[in-house]
Coordinates of C-alpha atoms and ligand atoms in Angstrom, one line a residue:
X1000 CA -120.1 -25.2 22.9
X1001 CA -117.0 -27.8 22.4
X1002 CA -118.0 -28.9 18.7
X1003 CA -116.0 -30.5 16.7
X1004 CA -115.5 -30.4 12.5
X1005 CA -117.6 -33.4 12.6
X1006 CA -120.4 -31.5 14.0
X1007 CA -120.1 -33.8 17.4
X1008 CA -120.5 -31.7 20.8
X1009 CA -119.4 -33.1 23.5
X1010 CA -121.2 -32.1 26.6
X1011 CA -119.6 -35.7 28.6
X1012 CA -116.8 -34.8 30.1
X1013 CA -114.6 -37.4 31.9
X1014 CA -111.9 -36.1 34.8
X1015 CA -109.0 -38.3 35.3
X1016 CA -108.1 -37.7 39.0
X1017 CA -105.0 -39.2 39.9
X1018 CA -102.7 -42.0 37.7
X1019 CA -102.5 -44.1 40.7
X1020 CA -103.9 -47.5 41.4
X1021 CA -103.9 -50.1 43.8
X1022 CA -104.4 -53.1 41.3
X1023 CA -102.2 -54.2 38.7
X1024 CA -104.9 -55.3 35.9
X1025 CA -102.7 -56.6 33.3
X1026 CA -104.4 -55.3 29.9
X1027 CA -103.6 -51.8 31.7
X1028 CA -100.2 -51.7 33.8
X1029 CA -97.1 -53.8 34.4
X1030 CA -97.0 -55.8 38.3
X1031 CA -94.5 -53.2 39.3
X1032 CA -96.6 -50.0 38.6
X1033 CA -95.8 -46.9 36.6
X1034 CA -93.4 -43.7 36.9
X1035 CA -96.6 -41.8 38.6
X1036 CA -96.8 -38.4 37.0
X1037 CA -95.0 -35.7 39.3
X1038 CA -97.3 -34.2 42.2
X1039 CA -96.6 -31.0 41.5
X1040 CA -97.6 -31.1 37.9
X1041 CA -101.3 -32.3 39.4
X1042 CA -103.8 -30.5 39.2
X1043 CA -104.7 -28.6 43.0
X1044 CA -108.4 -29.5 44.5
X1045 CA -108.9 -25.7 43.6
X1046 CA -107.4 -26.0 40.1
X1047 CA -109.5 -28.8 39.0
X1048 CA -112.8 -27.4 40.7
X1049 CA -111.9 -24.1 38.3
X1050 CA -111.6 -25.9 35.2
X1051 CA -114.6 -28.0 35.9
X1052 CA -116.3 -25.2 36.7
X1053 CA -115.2 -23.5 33.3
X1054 CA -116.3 -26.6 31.6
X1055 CA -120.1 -26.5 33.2
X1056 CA -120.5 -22.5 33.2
X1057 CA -119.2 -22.1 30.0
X1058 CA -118.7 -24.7 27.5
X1059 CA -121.9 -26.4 27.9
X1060 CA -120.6 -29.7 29.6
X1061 CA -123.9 -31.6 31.4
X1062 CA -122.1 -35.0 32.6
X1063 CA -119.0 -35.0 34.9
X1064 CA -117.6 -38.4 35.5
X1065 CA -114.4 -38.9 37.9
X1066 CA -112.0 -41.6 36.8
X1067 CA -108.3 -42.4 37.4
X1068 CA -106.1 -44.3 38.0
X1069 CA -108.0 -45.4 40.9
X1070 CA -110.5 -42.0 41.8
X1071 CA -111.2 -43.1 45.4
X1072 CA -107.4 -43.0 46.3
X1073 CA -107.9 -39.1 45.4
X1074 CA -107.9 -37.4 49.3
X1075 CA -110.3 -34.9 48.7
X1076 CA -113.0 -36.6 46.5
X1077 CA -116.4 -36.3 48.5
X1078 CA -114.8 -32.3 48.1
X1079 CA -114.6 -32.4 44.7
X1080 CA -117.7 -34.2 44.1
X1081 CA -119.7 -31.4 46.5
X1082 CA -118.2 -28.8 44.6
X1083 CA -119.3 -30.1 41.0
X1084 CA -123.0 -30.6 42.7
X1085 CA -122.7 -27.3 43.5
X1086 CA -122.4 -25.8 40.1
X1087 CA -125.6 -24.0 38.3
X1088 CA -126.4 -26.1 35.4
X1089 CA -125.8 -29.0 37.7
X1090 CA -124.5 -31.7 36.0
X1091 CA -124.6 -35.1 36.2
X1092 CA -121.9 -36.4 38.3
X1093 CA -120.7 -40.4 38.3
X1094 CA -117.4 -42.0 39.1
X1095 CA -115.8 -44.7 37.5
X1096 CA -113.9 -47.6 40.0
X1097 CA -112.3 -50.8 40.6
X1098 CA -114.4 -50.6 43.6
X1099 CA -111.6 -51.1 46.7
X1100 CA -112.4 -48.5 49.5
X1101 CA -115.7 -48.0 48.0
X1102 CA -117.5 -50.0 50.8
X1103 CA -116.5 -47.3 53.3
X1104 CA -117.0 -44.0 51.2
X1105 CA -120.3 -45.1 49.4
X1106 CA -122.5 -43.1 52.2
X1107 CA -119.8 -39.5 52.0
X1108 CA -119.9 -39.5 48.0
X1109 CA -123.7 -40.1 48.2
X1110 CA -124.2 -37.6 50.6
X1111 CA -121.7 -35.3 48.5
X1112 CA -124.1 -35.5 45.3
X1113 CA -122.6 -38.3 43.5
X1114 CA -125.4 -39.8 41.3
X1115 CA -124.2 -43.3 40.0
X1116 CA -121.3 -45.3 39.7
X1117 CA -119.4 -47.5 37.3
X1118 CA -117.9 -50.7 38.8
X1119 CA -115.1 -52.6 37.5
X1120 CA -115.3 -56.3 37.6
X1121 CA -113.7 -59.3 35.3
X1122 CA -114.2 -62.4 37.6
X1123 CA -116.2 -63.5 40.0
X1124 CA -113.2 -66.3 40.7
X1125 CA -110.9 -65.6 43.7
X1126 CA -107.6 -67.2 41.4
X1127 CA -108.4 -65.6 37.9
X1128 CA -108.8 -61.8 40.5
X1129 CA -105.3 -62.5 41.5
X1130 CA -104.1 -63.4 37.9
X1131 CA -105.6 -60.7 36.3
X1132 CA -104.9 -57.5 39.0
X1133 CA -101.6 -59.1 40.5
X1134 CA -103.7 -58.2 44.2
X1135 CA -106.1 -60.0 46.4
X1136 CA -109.3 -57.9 46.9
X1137 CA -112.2 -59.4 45.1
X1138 CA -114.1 -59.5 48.3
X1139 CA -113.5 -55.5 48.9
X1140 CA -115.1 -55.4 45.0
X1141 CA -117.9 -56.9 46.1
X1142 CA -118.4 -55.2 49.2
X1143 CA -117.8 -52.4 47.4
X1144 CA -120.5 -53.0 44.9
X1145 CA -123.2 -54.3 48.0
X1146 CA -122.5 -50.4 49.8
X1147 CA -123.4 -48.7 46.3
X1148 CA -126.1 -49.9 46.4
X1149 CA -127.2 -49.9 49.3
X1150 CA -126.1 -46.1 49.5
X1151 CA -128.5 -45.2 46.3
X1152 CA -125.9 -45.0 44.0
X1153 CA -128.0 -46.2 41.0
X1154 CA -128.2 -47.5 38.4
X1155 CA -124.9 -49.4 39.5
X1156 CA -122.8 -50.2 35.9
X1157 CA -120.3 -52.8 35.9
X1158 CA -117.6 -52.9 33.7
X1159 CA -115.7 -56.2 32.5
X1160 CA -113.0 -57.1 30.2
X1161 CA -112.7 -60.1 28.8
X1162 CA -109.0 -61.4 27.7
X1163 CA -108.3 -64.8 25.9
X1164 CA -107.0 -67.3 28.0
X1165 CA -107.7 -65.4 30.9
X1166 CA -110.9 -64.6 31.8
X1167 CA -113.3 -65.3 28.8
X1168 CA -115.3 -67.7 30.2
X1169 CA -116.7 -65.8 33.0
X1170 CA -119.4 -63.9 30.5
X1171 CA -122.1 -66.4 31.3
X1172 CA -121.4 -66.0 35.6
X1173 CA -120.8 -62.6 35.6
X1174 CA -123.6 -61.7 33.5
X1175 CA -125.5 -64.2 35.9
X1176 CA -124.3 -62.5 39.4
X1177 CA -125.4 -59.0 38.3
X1178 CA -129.3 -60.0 37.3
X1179 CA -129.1 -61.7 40.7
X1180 CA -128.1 -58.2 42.3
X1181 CA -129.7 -55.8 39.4
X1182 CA -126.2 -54.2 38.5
X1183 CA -126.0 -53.4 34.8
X1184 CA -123.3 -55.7 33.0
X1185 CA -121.4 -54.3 29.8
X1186 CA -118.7 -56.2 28.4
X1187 CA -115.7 -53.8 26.9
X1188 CA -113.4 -55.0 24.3
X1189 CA -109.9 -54.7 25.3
X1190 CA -108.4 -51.5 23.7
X1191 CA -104.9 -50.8 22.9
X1192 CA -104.1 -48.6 25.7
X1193 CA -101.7 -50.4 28.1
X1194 CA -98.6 -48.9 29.2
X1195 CA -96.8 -52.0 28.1
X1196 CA -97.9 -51.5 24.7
X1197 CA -98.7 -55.1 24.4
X1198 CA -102.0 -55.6 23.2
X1199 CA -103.0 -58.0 20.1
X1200 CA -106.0 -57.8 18.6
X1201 CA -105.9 -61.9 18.1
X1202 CA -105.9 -61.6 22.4
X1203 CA -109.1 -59.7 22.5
X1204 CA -112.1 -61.1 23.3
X1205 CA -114.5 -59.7 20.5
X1206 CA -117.9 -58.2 20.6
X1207 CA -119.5 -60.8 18.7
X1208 CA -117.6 -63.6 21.0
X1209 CA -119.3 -62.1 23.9
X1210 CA -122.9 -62.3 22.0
X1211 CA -122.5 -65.5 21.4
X1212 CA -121.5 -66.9 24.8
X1213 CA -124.2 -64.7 26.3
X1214 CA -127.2 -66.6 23.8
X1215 CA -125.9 -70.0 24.8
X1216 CA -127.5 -69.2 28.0
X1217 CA -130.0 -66.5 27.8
X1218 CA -132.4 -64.6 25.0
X1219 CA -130.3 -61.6 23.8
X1220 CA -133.0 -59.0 22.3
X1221 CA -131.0 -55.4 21.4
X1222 CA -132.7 -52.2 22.0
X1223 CA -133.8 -50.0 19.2
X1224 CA -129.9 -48.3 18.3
X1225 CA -132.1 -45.1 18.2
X1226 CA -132.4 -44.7 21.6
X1227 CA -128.4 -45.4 21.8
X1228 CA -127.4 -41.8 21.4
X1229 CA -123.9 -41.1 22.3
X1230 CA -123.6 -44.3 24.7
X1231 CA -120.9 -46.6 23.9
X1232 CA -122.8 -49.6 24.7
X1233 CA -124.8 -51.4 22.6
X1234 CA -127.5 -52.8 24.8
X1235 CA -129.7 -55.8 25.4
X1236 CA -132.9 -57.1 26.6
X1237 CA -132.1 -60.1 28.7
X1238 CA -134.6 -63.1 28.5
X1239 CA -137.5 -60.9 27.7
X1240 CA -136.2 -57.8 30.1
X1241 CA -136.5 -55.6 32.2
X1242 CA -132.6 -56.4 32.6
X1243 CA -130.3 -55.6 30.1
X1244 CA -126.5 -56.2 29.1
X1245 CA -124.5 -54.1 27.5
X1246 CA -121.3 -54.4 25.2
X1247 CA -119.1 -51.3 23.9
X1248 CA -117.5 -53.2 20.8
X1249 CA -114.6 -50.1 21.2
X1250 CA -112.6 -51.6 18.2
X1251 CA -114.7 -54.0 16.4
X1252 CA -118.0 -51.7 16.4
X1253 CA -116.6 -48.6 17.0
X1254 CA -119.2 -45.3 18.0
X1255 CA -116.9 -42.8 17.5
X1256 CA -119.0 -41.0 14.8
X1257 CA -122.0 -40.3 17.6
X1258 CA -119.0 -39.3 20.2
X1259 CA -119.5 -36.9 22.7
X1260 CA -116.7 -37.2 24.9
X1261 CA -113.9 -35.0 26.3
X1262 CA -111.0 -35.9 28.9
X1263 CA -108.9 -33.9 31.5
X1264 CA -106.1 -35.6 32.7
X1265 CA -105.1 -35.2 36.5
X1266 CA -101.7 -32.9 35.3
X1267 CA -104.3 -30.7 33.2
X1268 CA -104.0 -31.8 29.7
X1269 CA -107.6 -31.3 27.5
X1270 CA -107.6 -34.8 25.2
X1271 CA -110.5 -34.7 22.9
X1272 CA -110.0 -38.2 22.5
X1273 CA -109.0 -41.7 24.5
X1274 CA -106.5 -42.4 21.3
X1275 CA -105.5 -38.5 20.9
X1276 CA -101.7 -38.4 20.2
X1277 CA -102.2 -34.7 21.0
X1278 CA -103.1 -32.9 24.4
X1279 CA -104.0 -29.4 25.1
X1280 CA -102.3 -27.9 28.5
X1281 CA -104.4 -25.8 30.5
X1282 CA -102.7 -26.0 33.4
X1283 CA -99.5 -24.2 32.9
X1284 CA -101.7 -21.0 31.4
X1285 CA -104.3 -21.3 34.1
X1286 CA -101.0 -21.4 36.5
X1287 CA -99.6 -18.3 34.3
X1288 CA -102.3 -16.3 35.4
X1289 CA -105.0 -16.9 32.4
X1290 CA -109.0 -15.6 32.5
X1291 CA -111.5 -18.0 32.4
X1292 CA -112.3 -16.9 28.8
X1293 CA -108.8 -17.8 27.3
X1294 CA -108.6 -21.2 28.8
X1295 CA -112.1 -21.9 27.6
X1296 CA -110.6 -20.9 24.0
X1297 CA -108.2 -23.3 24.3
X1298 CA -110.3 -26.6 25.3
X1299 CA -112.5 -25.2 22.2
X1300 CA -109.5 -25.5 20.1
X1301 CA -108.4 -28.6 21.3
X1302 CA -112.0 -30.2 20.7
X1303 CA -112.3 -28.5 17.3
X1304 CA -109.5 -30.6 16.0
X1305 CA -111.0 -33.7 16.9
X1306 CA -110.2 -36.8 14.2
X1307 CA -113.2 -38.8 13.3
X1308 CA -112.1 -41.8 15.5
X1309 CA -110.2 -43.6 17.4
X1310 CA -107.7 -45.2 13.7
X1311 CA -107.0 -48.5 15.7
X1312 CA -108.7 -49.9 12.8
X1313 CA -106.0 -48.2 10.4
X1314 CA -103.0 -49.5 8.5
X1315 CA -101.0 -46.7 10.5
X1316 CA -102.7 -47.0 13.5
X1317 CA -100.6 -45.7 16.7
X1318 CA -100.8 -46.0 20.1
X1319 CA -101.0 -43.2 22.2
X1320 CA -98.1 -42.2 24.4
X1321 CA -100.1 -41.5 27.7
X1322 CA -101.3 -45.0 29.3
X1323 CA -104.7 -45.8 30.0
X1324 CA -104.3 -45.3 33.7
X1325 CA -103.2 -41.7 33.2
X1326 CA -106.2 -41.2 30.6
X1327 CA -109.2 -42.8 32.4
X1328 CA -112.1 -44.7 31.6
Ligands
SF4_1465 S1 -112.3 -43.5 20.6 FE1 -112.3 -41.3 20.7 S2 -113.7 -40.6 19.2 FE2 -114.1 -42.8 19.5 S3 -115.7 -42.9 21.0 FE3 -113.8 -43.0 22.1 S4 -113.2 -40.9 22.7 FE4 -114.8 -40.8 21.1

């Protein structure tokens, strides 16, 4: 088991497969990209089936989601993904995406045991897409999001961020567009995880913003928190249900007490944590020549050490080194 001295397990682990995007969303990366981390510090096909593997077979990991960077730039994904659905527990296996390319490898991941998918999406307005991701592709998004569906990769989340000045008055349409097509809206609150180190909490669109732009237009009934369990979102009954909306208040109504996730970077670095200043290599011991058993002693290590949250809400709160698009979602 990965517990921590909290007592949290975390059984959710989330894969970061490559750093590499093909949008430019500006509360996560500069217009001119990043330094990309080195290929041959990545983690192999084989190399990140093994520690996946490790993760399942021994460590008591039941949820595998694949993020980035951008996970459907990663050559052999429908590979990767058929391998996970191969492993005995199976776990449950979703992908997190800003949704370009997914059009035409919906049907391949399906068919490769993918079981749902998270969708990133901040506008529904062709000028604010450009503004925001520095690229033209709203219409691949939305294709994107039609082929999920249509492929059975449900439920279908969609992920938005909200910035000031930006984008924060497209809570109403958004929220709107995804009853009409019965995707699962949750609003996330900015975090302070850009590589430009730019973020201001007086720029972030809060939790309780959201709410109340949300109840200017519809009936906003939460769920009983009980059945919230580990899931960051807080969630909603819309207008008397069944539809829901979610928000995951990161920084203003933070869940890290219930936490029970994990993260493996793409170059093979165990972070118990999205803010962890600290990472755990496997990689280089698992290139060394390592037994299964040892490098499952070190991600038990690296979890045992976990803080009690993220500390964004601290006096000495510091930002992580690692950008968010080398971390994942
Ligand atoms: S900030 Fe860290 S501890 Fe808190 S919920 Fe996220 S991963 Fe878990």
């Amino acid at each position: 088991m990965l517990t921590d001295s909290y007592g949290r397990v975390a059984t959710d682990l989330r894969v970061s497969l490559t750093d590499r995007c093909n949008l430019r969303c500006s509360y996560c990366m500069p217009p001119e990209g990043l330094d990309w981390l080195p290929s041959p510090d990545l983690l192999t096909d084989d190399e990140l089936g093994r520690l996946v593997r490790i993760g399942v077979e021994l460590l008591g990991i039941t949820e595998v989601r694949y993020t980035g960077g951008e996970p459907l730039l990663r050559r052999g994904l429908p590979g990767i993904v058929a391998r996970t659905a191969a492993l005995a527990p199976r776990p449950e296996i979703s992908l997190t995406t800003n949704g370009i390319g997914l059009a035409r490898l919906a049907p391949a991941l399906r068919e490769a045991g993918l079981d749902r998918i998270n969708v990133s999406l901040d506008t529904l307005d062709q000028a604010t897409f450009r503004t925001l991701a520095k690229r033209d592709r709203l219409d691949d998004v939305l294709a994107g999001l039609a082929a999920a569906a249509d492929a059975g990769l449900v439920p279908i989340k969609v992920n938005a961020v909200l910035m000031r000045g930006v984008n924060e008055k497209e809570a109403v349409p958004l929220l709107r567009y995804c009853l009409e097509h019965g995707y699962q809206l949750r609003f996330i609150e900015q975090m302070p995880l850009d590589a430009q180190h730019g973020w201001r909490r007086e720029d972030m669109v809060t939790a309780d913003e959201i709410l109340d732009s949300l109840c200017a237009e519809f009936t906003l009934v939460p769920d009983d928190p009980r059945a919230r369990g580990s899931a960051p979102a807080e969630t909603f009954l819309v207008d008397g249900g069944p539809a829901r909306v979610g928000v995951i208040g990161s920084v203003t109504r933070p869940f890290c007490g219930s936490c029970d996730r994990v993260r493996l970077t793409a170059d093979g670095q165990i972070r118990n944590c999205l803010f962890a200043r600290q990472e755990s290599n496997l990689r280089d011991p698992m290139r060394a020549g390592a037994a299964d058993g040892e490098l499952a002693r070190i991600w038990q290590r690296a979890v045992a050490s976990k803080l009690p949250g993220h500390g964004i809400n601290d006096p000495g709160f510091l930002q992580p080194a690692r950008p968010m698009s080398a971390i994942g979602g």
